[in-house]
């Protein structure tokens, strides 16, 4: 039976959230277990509703699902995020019950088509250890642009005693900072995602924190967000003009996770930042690549991506 006869591809509806959350939870954990690793989502399936909630807050109607015509079950899902400068591919999952039927490739091709209609490059961050996923993207024209060390740190309940650079000032971001944040990222990375920063700072869910780093003259040198939720404790996204700025913001964010274990991504080339994280007790857990299909501006400074939300 041909793919077109087996699956119906459509936008996710509100009534699909529970099933998509279950798919994300089960599919992700199944892959890690099958490859001899610890599961990612340790709580109940309801935790991964976070992806539906946040991604629909940001980009309503931008989750494509594959529905089995015979059973009515959701066989696969993929979120995507249109921005002025690019299309970002979010979390993609296929049910283990439907592996090997070309669902991931079909979802990807359809989203690339949406991006091409808008003349946008497509960007993503994917695991270097999942070769099936890497092959899927490379066959569709994606090429790696940067490699990142996934690191985690068990932050003591009393916090970390970190000596920061005296010439730098880290403080919480406010809504009036959004324009400067967007301009800085555009200059450093060539992308614009103002709506994401507004969403983080507005923080209606009470799970986000965003900080800025400025020098003594008040010049904005970087920003860094984080999410603290049982489904995802992660620091990012953020950009910094140099590694000292990145280290200063990371140290500040880690204080928000006392008694918890956040994950963060650092470029493998960011030696000062990586060595600083090691000195605080961080350990490696995975490697990820940023990839792009289409026009790409090599970043300046330090980029710290995230998986929540994945807007590259």
GROMACS .gro file of N, CA and C in nm, residues 92-251:
model
  480
   92UNK      N    1   1.067   1.622   1.622
   92UNK     CA    2   1.000   1.528   1.533
   92UNK      C    3   1.000   1.390   1.598
   93UNK      N    4   0.886   1.322   1.592
   93UNK     CA    5   0.874   1.187   1.650
   93UNK      C    6   0.791   1.097   1.561
   94UNK      N    7   0.831   0.971   1.556
   94UNK     CA    8   0.753   0.868   1.487
   94UNK      C    9   0.729   0.755   1.585
   95UNK      N   10   0.606   0.705   1.590
   95UNK     CA   11   0.573   0.595   1.679
   95UNK      C   12   0.653   0.470   1.641
   96UNK      N   13   0.707   0.399   1.741
   96UNK     CA   14   0.777   0.274   1.711
   96UNK      C   15   0.690   0.174   1.635
   97UNK      N   16   0.557   0.186   1.648
   97UNK     CA   17   0.466   0.097   1.575
   97UNK      C   18   0.467   0.123   1.425
   98UNK      N   19   0.525   0.237   1.386
   98UNK     CA   20   0.522   0.274   1.243
   98UNK      C   21   0.663   0.300   1.188
   99UNK      N   22   0.765   0.253   1.258
   99UNK     CA   23   0.902   0.272   1.209
   99UNK      C   24   0.918   0.207   1.071
  100UNK      N   25   1.006   0.268   0.991
  100UNK     CA   26   1.041   0.210   0.862
  100UNK      C   27   0.940   0.229   0.752
  101UNK      N   28   0.844   0.318   0.773
  101UNK     CA   29   0.740   0.339   0.672
  101UNK      C   30   0.752   0.476   0.605
  102UNK      N   31   0.866   0.543   0.625
  102UNK     CA   32   0.892   0.669   0.556
  102UNK      C   33   0.819   0.789   0.610
  103UNK      N   34   0.767   0.780   0.732
  103UNK     CA   35   0.687   0.890   0.787
  103UNK      C   36   0.772   1.014   0.814
  104UNK      N   37   0.889   0.995   0.876
  104UNK     CA   38   0.975   1.110   0.906
  104UNK      C   39   1.014   1.184   0.778
  105UNK      N   40   1.050   1.109   0.675
  105UNK     CA   41   1.087   1.172   0.548
  105UNK      C   42   0.971   1.248   0.486
  106UNK      N   43   0.850   1.192   0.496
  106UNK     CA   44   0.733   1.259   0.441
  106UNK      C   45   0.701   1.388   0.516
  107UNK      N   46   0.710   1.384   0.650
  107UNK     CA   47   0.689   1.505   0.728
  107UNK      C   48   0.791   1.612   0.692
  108UNK      N   49   0.918   1.570   0.682
  108UNK     CA   50   1.026   1.664   0.653
  108UNK      C   51   1.006   1.728   0.515
  109UNK      N   52   0.975   1.649   0.415
  109UNK     CA   53   0.956   1.703   0.279
  109UNK      C   54   0.843   1.805   0.275
  110UNK      N   55   0.737   1.778   0.347
  110UNK     CA   56   0.624   1.871   0.347
  110UNK      C   57   0.661   2.003   0.414
  111UNK      N   58   0.738   1.996   0.521
  111UNK     CA   59   0.777   2.120   0.590
  111UNK      C   60   0.879   2.197   0.508
  112UNK      N   61   0.971   2.128   0.442
  112UNK     CA   62   1.064   2.196   0.350
  112UNK      C   63   0.985   2.266   0.241
  113UNK      N   64   0.880   2.201   0.193
  113UNK     CA   65   0.796   2.264   0.091
  113UNK      C   66   0.730   2.391   0.139
  114UNK      N   67   0.683   2.391   0.265
  114UNK     CA   68   0.624   2.512   0.322
  114UNK      C   69   0.728   2.624   0.328
  115UNK      N   70   0.852   2.588   0.369
  115UNK     CA   71   0.959   2.687   0.377
  115UNK      C   72   0.996   2.741   0.238
  116UNK      N   73   1.001   2.653   0.140
  116UNK     CA   74   1.035   2.696   0.004
  116UNK      C   75   0.930   2.790  -0.052
  117UNK      N   76   0.805   2.767  -0.019
  117UNK     CA   77   0.698   2.857  -0.064
  117UNK      C   78   0.716   2.997  -0.008
  118UNK      N   79   0.784   3.006   0.107
  118UNK     CA   80   0.809   3.136   0.171
  118UNK      C   81   0.953   3.183   0.148
  119UNK      N   82   1.028   3.110   0.065
  119UNK     CA   83   1.168   3.143   0.033
  119UNK      C   84   1.254   3.152   0.159
  120UNK      N   85   1.235   3.056   0.251
  120UNK     CA   86   1.307   3.055   0.377
  120UNK      C   87   1.399   2.933   0.386
  121UNK      N   88   1.521   2.951   0.438
  121UNK     CA   89   1.604   2.834   0.470
  121UNK      C   90   1.546   2.761   0.591
  122UNK      N   91   1.577   2.634   0.603
  122UNK     CA   92   1.530   2.555   0.717
  122UNK      C   93   1.649   2.521   0.805
  123UNK      N   94   1.632   2.542   0.935
  123UNK     CA   95   1.740   2.520   1.031
  123UNK      C   96   1.693   2.421   1.138
  124UNK      N   97   1.787   2.349   1.197
  124UNK     CA   98   1.753   2.253   1.302
  124UNK      C   99   1.877   2.222   1.384
  125UNK      N  100   1.853   2.159   1.499
  125UNK     CA  101   1.960   2.105   1.584
  125UNK      C  102   1.925   1.959   1.608
  126UNK      N  103   2.018   1.867   1.574
  126UNK     CA  104   1.987   1.725   1.584
  126UNK      C  105   2.103   1.648   1.644
  127UNK      N  106   2.070   1.530   1.697
  127UNK     CA  107   2.169   1.447   1.763
  127UNK      C  108   2.271   1.392   1.665
  128UNK      N  109   2.398   1.401   1.702
  128UNK     CA  110   2.503   1.341   1.620
  128UNK      C  111   2.508   1.190   1.637
  129UNK      N  112   2.442   1.139   1.741
  129UNK     CA  113   2.444   0.996   1.770
  129UNK      C  114   2.333   0.921   1.700
  130UNK      N  115   2.230   0.991   1.656
  130UNK     CA  116   2.120   0.928   1.586
  130UNK      C  117   2.149   0.933   1.436
  131UNK      N  118   2.217   0.830   1.384
  131UNK     CA  119   2.260   0.831   1.245
  131UNK      C  120   2.143   0.821   1.149
  132UNK      N  121   2.034   0.755   1.190
  132UNK     CA  122   1.915   0.751   1.104
  132UNK      C  123   1.862   0.892   1.082
  133UNK      N  124   1.856   0.968   1.192
  133UNK     CA  125   1.809   1.106   1.183
  133UNK      C  126   1.906   1.191   1.101
  134UNK      N  127   2.036   1.175   1.125
  134UNK     CA  128   2.136   1.252   1.050
  134UNK      C  129   2.124   1.223   0.901
  135UNK      N  130   2.108   1.095   0.865
  135UNK     CA  131   2.096   1.057   0.725
  135UNK      C  132   1.969   1.115   0.663
  136UNK      N  133   1.861   1.114   0.740
  136UNK     CA  134   1.735   1.170   0.692
  136UNK      C  135   1.754   1.315   0.650
  137UNK      N  136   1.820   1.393   0.735
  137UNK     CA  137   1.837   1.535   0.705
  137UNK      C  138   1.938   1.557   0.592
  138UNK      N  139   2.049   1.485   0.594
  138UNK     CA  140   2.152   1.507   0.492
  138UNK      C  141   2.100   1.469   0.354
  139UNK      N  142   2.016   1.368   0.345
  139UNK     CA  143   1.958   1.329   0.215
  139UNK      C  144   1.868   1.438   0.159
  140UNK      N  145   1.812   1.519   0.249
  140UNK     CA  146   1.724   1.627   0.205
  140UNK      C  147   1.800   1.759   0.186
  141UNK      N  148   1.932   1.753   0.191
  141UNK     CA  149   2.012   1.872   0.160
  141UNK      C  150   2.061   1.951   0.278
  142UNK      N  151   2.039   1.902   0.401
  142UNK     CA  152   2.089   1.972   0.519
  142UNK      C  153   2.239   1.944   0.535
  143UNK      N  154   2.311   2.045   0.582
  143UNK     CA  155   2.455   2.029   0.607
  143UNK      C  156   2.487   2.081   0.746
  144UNK      N  157   2.573   2.010   0.822
  144UNK     CA  158   2.612   2.058   0.954
  144UNK      C  159   2.682   2.193   0.947
  145UNK      N  160   2.652   2.278   1.044
  145UNK     CA  161   2.713   2.411   1.049
  145UNK      C  162   2.795   2.433   1.176
  146UNK      N  163   2.754   2.369   1.286
  146UNK     CA  164   2.828   2.377   1.412
  146UNK      C  165   2.806   2.250   1.491
  147UNK      N  166   2.904   2.215   1.574
  147UNK     CA  167   2.890   2.102   1.666
  147UNK      C  168   2.885   2.155   1.809
  148UNK      N  169   2.802   2.091   1.890
  148UNK     CA  170   2.782   2.136   2.028
  148UNK      C  171   2.798   2.019   2.125
  149UNK      N  172   2.859   2.049   2.239
  149UNK     CA  173   2.863   1.954   2.350
  149UNK      C  174   2.739   1.974   2.436
  150UNK      N  175   2.659   1.868   2.450
  150UNK     CA  176   2.550   1.870   2.547
  150UNK      C  177   2.612   1.842   2.683
  151UNK      N  178   2.591   1.932   2.777
  151UNK     CA  179   2.649   1.917   2.909
  151UNK      C  180   2.539   1.928   3.015
  152UNK      N  181   2.557   1.857   3.125
  152UNK     CA  182   2.464   1.869   3.236
  152UNK      C  183   2.542   1.893   3.364
  153UNK      N  184   2.478   1.958   3.458
  153UNK     CA  185   2.547   1.993   3.582
  153UNK      C  186   2.449   1.978   3.698
  154UNK      N  187   2.487   1.899   3.796
  154UNK     CA  188   2.407   1.885   3.918
  154UNK      C  189   2.440   2.003   4.009
  155UNK      N  190   2.354   2.101   4.010
  155UNK     CA  191   2.380   2.224   4.084
  155UNK      C  192   2.353   2.199   4.233
  156UNK      N  193   2.449   2.224   4.321
  156UNK     CA  194   2.426   2.204   4.465
  156UNK      C  195   2.312   2.292   4.515
  157UNK      N  196   2.246   2.247   4.620
  157UNK     CA  197   2.136   2.325   4.677
  157UNK      C  198   2.182   2.462   4.726
  158UNK      N  199   2.310   2.468   4.768
  158UNK     CA  200   2.363   2.596   4.814
  158UNK      C  201   2.415   2.682   4.699
  159UNK      N  202   2.407   2.631   4.577
  159UNK     CA  203   2.453   2.705   4.461
  159UNK      C  204   2.600   2.683   4.432
  160UNK      N  205   2.649   2.752   4.331
  160UNK     CA  206   2.788   2.740   4.288
  160UNK      C  207   2.863   2.868   4.327
  161UNK      N  208   2.983   2.853   4.374
  161UNK     CA  209   3.067   2.967   4.411
  161UNK      C  210   3.155   2.999   4.291
  162UNK      N  211   3.104   3.086   4.202
  162UNK     CA  212   3.174   3.116   4.078
  162UNK      C  213   3.216   3.263   4.077
  163UNK      N  214   3.341   3.286   4.052
  163UNK     CA  215   3.392   3.424   4.043
  163UNK      C  216   3.376   3.473   3.900
  164UNK      N  217   3.301   3.581   3.883
  164UNK     CA  218   3.271   3.632   3.750
  164UNK      C  219   3.365   3.745   3.710
  165UNK      N  220   3.355   3.784   3.585
  165UNK     CA  221   3.439   3.891   3.531
  165UNK      C  222   3.385   4.026   3.576
  166UNK      N  223   3.468   4.104   3.641
  166UNK     CA  224   3.424   4.227   3.707
  166UNK      C  225   3.374   4.332   3.609
  167UNK      N  226   3.421   4.325   3.484
  167UNK     CA  227   3.382   4.429   3.387
  167UNK      C  228   3.246   4.403   3.322
  168UNK      N  229   3.183   4.289   3.356
  168UNK     CA  230   3.057   4.253   3.293
  168UNK      C  231   2.943   4.257   3.394
  169UNK      N  232   2.825   4.295   3.348
  169UNK     CA  233   2.707   4.306   3.434
  169UNK      C  234   2.596   4.216   3.379
  170UNK      N  235   2.549   4.122   3.460
  170UNK     CA  236   2.439   4.034   3.420
  170UNK      C  237   2.315   4.072   3.500
  171UNK      N  238   2.203   4.087   3.430
  171UNK     CA  239   2.077   4.126   3.495
  171UNK      C  240   1.961   4.064   3.419
  172UNK      N  241   1.845   4.061   3.485
  172UNK     CA  242   1.725   4.007   3.420
  172UNK      C  243   1.682   4.094   3.303
  173UNK      N  244   1.631   4.029   3.199
  173UNK     CA  245   1.582   4.102   3.081
  173UNK      C  246   1.440   4.150   3.105
  174UNK      N  247   1.404   4.259   3.037
  174UNK     CA  248   1.270   4.315   3.044
  174UNK      C  249   1.218   4.338   2.902
  175UNK      N  250   1.088   4.361   2.891
  175UNK     CA  251   1.027   4.372   2.760
  175UNK      C  252   1.090   4.482   2.675
  176UNK      N  253   1.136   4.589   2.739
  176UNK     CA  254   1.196   4.697   2.662
  176UNK      C  255   1.333   4.659   2.604
  177UNK      N  256   1.385   4.542   2.643
  177UNK     CA  257   1.514   4.496   2.590
  177UNK      C  258   1.500   4.414   2.463
  178UNK      N  259   1.378   4.378   2.426
  178UNK     CA  260   1.358   4.283   2.316
  178UNK      C  261   1.416   4.332   2.185
  179UNK      N  262   1.396   4.458   2.153
  179UNK     CA  263   1.448   4.512   2.025
  179UNK      C  264   1.600   4.498   2.019
  180UNK      N  265   1.668   4.532   2.127
  180UNK     CA  266   1.814   4.521   2.130
  180UNK      C  267   1.859   4.375   2.121
  181UNK      N  268   1.784   4.285   2.186
  181UNK     CA  269   1.818   4.143   2.179
  181UNK      C  270   1.805   4.091   2.036
  182UNK      N  271   1.696   4.128   1.970
  182UNK     CA  272   1.674   4.084   1.833
  182UNK      C  273   1.782   4.139   1.740
  183UNK      N  274   1.819   4.263   1.760
  183UNK     CA  275   1.922   4.325   1.676
  183UNK      C  276   2.058   4.257   1.697
  184UNK      N  277   2.089   4.225   1.823
  184UNK     CA  278   2.216   4.160   1.852
  184UNK      C  279   2.222   4.022   1.785
  185UNK      N  280   2.115   3.944   1.797
  185UNK     CA  281   2.116   3.811   1.736
  185UNK      C  282   2.122   3.821   1.583
  186UNK      N  283   2.055   3.919   1.527
  186UNK     CA  284   2.061   3.938   1.381
  186UNK      C  285   2.204   3.969   1.337
  187UNK      N  286   2.273   4.050   1.414
  187UNK     CA  287   2.411   4.085   1.379
  187UNK      C  288   2.506   3.967   1.395
  188UNK      N  289   2.485   3.887   1.500
  188UNK     CA  290   2.576   3.777   1.529
  188UNK      C  291   2.545   3.652   1.448
  189UNK      N  292   2.416   3.628   1.420
  189UNK     CA  293   2.376   3.499   1.361
  189UNK      C  294   2.296   3.511   1.232
  190UNK      N  295   2.248   3.630   1.201
  190UNK     CA  296   2.172   3.647   1.077
  190UNK      C  297   2.028   3.601   1.085
  191UNK      N  298   1.976   3.576   1.207
  191UNK     CA  299   1.836   3.536   1.221
  191UNK      C  300   1.763   3.633   1.313
  192UNK      N  301   1.629   3.631   1.303
  192UNK     CA  302   1.547   3.720   1.385
  192UNK      C  303   1.434   3.639   1.446
  193UNK      N  304   1.418   3.644   1.577
  193UNK     CA  305   1.310   3.573   1.645
  193UNK      C  306   1.260   3.652   1.766
  194UNK      N  307   1.219   3.775   1.738
  194UNK     CA  308   1.172   3.866   1.842
  194UNK      C  309   1.056   3.808   1.922
  195UNK      N  310   0.964   3.740   1.854
  195UNK     CA  311   0.846   3.688   1.922
  195UNK      C  312   0.884   3.587   2.030
  196UNK      N  313   0.992   3.512   2.009
  196UNK     CA  314   1.037   3.416   2.110
  196UNK      C  315   1.082   3.489   2.236
  197UNK      N  316   1.158   3.596   2.218
  197UNK     CA  317   1.209   3.670   2.333
  197UNK      C  318   1.096   3.736   2.410
  198UNK      N  319   0.999   3.788   2.338
  198UNK     CA  320   0.882   3.846   2.404
  198UNK      C  321   0.810   3.740   2.488
  199UNK      N  322   0.799   3.621   2.433
  199UNK     CA  323   0.731   3.512   2.502
  199UNK      C  324   0.805   3.472   2.629
  200UNK      N  325   0.937   3.460   2.621
  200UNK     CA  326   1.016   3.424   2.739
  200UNK      C  327   1.000   3.528   2.850
  201UNK      N  328   1.014   3.654   2.813
  201UNK     CA  329   1.013   3.761   2.913
  201UNK      C  330   0.873   3.780   2.972
  202UNK      N  331   0.770   3.765   2.891
  202UNK     CA  332   0.633   3.773   2.941
  202UNK      C  333   0.608   3.664   3.045
  203UNK      N  334   0.657   3.543   3.017
  203UNK     CA  335   0.665   3.433   3.114
  203UNK      C  336   0.532   3.403   3.184
  204UNK      N  337   0.426   3.385   3.106
  204UNK     CA  338   0.295   3.356   3.164
  204UNK      C  339   0.293   3.221   3.236
  205UNK      N  340   0.377   3.127   3.193
  205UNK     CA  341   0.380   2.995   3.255
  205UNK      C  342   0.468   2.990   3.380
  206UNK      N  343   0.546   3.093   3.402
  206UNK     CA  344   0.632   3.098   3.520
  206UNK      C  345   0.748   3.000   3.516
  207UNK      N  346   0.793   2.963   3.395
  207UNK     CA  347   0.901   2.864   3.383
  207UNK      C  348   1.024   2.919   3.310
  208UNK      N  349   1.019   3.043   3.267
  208UNK     CA  350   1.128   3.099   3.188
  208UNK      C  351   1.207   3.202   3.268
  209UNK      N  352   1.334   3.213   3.235
  209UNK     CA  353   1.417   3.321   3.288
  209UNK      C  354   1.509   3.366   3.175
  210UNK      N  355   1.521   3.496   3.157
  210UNK     CA  356   1.610   3.551   3.055
  210UNK      C  357   1.698   3.657   3.117
  211UNK      N  358   1.828   3.645   3.093
  211UNK     CA  359   1.922   3.744   3.144
  211UNK      C  360   1.997   3.809   3.029
  212UNK      N  361   2.049   3.927   3.058
  212UNK     CA  362   2.131   4.004   2.964
  212UNK      C  363   2.268   4.026   3.024
  213UNK      N  364   2.364   4.048   2.937
  213UNK     CA  365   2.497   4.088   2.983
  213UNK      C  366   2.538   4.217   2.913
  214UNK      N  367   2.579   4.314   2.993
  214UNK     CA  368   2.624   4.443   2.940
  214UNK      C  369   2.761   4.475   2.999
  215UNK      N  370   2.835   4.561   2.930
  215UNK     CA  371   2.962   4.609   2.985
  215UNK      C  372   2.937   4.734   3.068
  216UNK      N  373   3.044   4.792   3.119
  216UNK     CA  374   3.030   4.910   3.206
  216UNK      C  375   2.968   5.028   3.134
  217UNK      N  376   2.976   5.029   3.001
  217UNK     CA  377   2.917   5.138   2.923
  217UNK      C  378   2.771   5.113   2.887
  218UNK      N  379   2.719   4.999   2.930
  218UNK     CA  380   2.578   4.968   2.905
  218UNK      C  381   2.552   4.900   2.772
  219UNK      N  382   2.657   4.864   2.699
  219UNK     CA  383   2.639   4.800   2.569
  219UNK      C  384   2.595   4.655   2.587
  220UNK      N  385   2.492   4.615   2.513
  220UNK     CA  386   2.443   4.478   2.519
  220UNK      C  387   2.541   4.384   2.449
  221UNK      N  388   2.588   4.283   2.522
  221UNK     CA  389   2.688   4.190   2.470
  221UNK      C  390   2.634   4.048   2.454
  222UNK      N  391   2.518   4.020   2.514
  222UNK     CA  392   2.463   3.886   2.504
  222UNK      C  393   2.334   3.872   2.582
  223UNK      N  394   2.263   3.764   2.557
  223UNK     CA  395   2.145   3.729   2.634
  223UNK      C  396   2.134   3.577   2.639
  224UNK      N  397   2.066   3.526   2.741
  224UNK     CA  398   2.054   3.383   2.758
  224UNK      C  399   1.925   3.352   2.835
  225UNK      N  400   1.843   3.263   2.778
  225UNK     CA  401   1.718   3.222   2.842
  225UNK      C  402   1.732   3.083   2.901
  226UNK      N  403   1.633   3.042   2.978
  226UNK     CA  404   1.629   2.906   3.032
  226UNK      C  405   1.485   2.869   3.060
  227UNK      N  406   1.461   2.737   3.067
  227UNK     CA  407   1.330   2.685   3.102
  227UNK      C  408   1.348   2.586   3.216
  228UNK      N  409   1.260   2.595   3.316
  228UNK     CA  410   1.265   2.507   3.432
  228UNK      C  411   1.129   2.441   3.447
  229UNK      N  412   1.116   2.320   3.391
  229UNK     CA  413   0.992   2.243   3.393
  229UNK      C  414   1.030   2.097   3.405
  230UNK      N  415   0.944   2.016   3.464
  230UNK     CA  416   0.980   1.876   3.486
  230UNK      C  417   1.008   1.800   3.356
  231UNK      N  418   0.954   1.848   3.243
  231UNK     CA  419   0.982   1.783   3.115
  231UNK      C  420   1.109   1.834   3.050
  232UNK      N  421   1.158   1.949   3.094
  232UNK     CA  422   1.275   2.008   3.029
  232UNK      C  423   1.337   2.113   3.120
  233UNK      N  424   1.453   2.081   3.174
  233UNK     CA  425   1.531   2.180   3.249
  233UNK      C  426   1.654   2.210   3.166
  234UNK      N  427   1.651   2.322   3.098
  234UNK     CA  428   1.754   2.350   2.999
  234UNK      C  429   1.785   2.498   2.992
  235UNK      N  430   1.913   2.529   2.970
  235UNK     CA  431   1.958   2.666   2.956
  235UNK      C  432   1.983   2.694   2.808
  236UNK      N  433   1.920   2.798   2.757
  236UNK     CA  434   1.925   2.835   2.617
  236UNK      C  435   1.782   2.872   2.575
  237UNK      N  436   1.767   2.942   2.464
  237UNK     CA  437   1.869   2.984   2.369
  237UNK      C  438   1.939   3.112   2.414
  238UNK      N  439   2.053   3.136   2.352
  238UNK     CA  440   2.125   3.258   2.382
  238UNK      C  441   2.239   3.280   2.285
  239UNK      N  442   2.289   3.402   2.282
  239UNK     CA  443   2.406   3.438   2.203
  239UNK      C  444   2.493   3.531   2.285
  240UNK      N  445   2.621   3.530   2.255
  240UNK     CA  446   2.715   3.616   2.327
  240UNK      C  447   2.824   3.660   2.231
  241UNK      N  448   2.872   3.782   2.250
  241UNK     CA  449   2.976   3.833   2.161
  241UNK      C  450   3.108   3.760   2.181
  242UNK      N  451   3.132   3.709   2.304
  242UNK     CA  452   3.254   3.633   2.327
  242UNK      C  453   3.231   3.534   2.440
  243UNK      N  454   3.332   3.453   2.468
  243UNK     CA  455   3.316   3.346   2.566
  243UNK      C  456   3.304   3.397   2.709
  244UNK      N  457   3.368   3.508   2.743
  244UNK     CA  458   3.354   3.563   2.877
  244UNK      C  459   3.208   3.599   2.904
  245UNK      N  460   3.144   3.657   2.805
  245UNK     CA  461   3.003   3.693   2.818
  245UNK      C  462   2.918   3.567   2.836
  246UNK      N  463   2.945   3.465   2.755
  246UNK     CA  464   2.871   3.340   2.764
  246UNK      C  465   2.887   3.276   2.902
  247UNK      N  466   3.010   3.273   2.952
  247UNK     CA  467   3.037   3.214   3.084
  247UNK      C  468   2.965   3.291   3.194
  248UNK      N  469   2.965   3.422   3.186
  248UNK     CA  470   2.899   3.504   3.288
  248UNK      C  471   2.749   3.478   3.293
  249UNK      N  472   2.686   3.471   3.177
  249UNK     CA  473   2.541   3.447   3.172
  249UNK      C  474   2.507   3.305   3.214
  250UNK      N  475   2.589   3.208   3.173
  250UNK     CA  476   2.565   3.069   3.212
  250UNK      C  477   2.575   3.053   3.363
  251UNK      N  478   2.675   3.115   3.424
  251UNK     CA  479   2.691   3.107   3.569
  251UNK      C  480   2.569   3.165   3.640
   0.00000   0.00000   0.00000
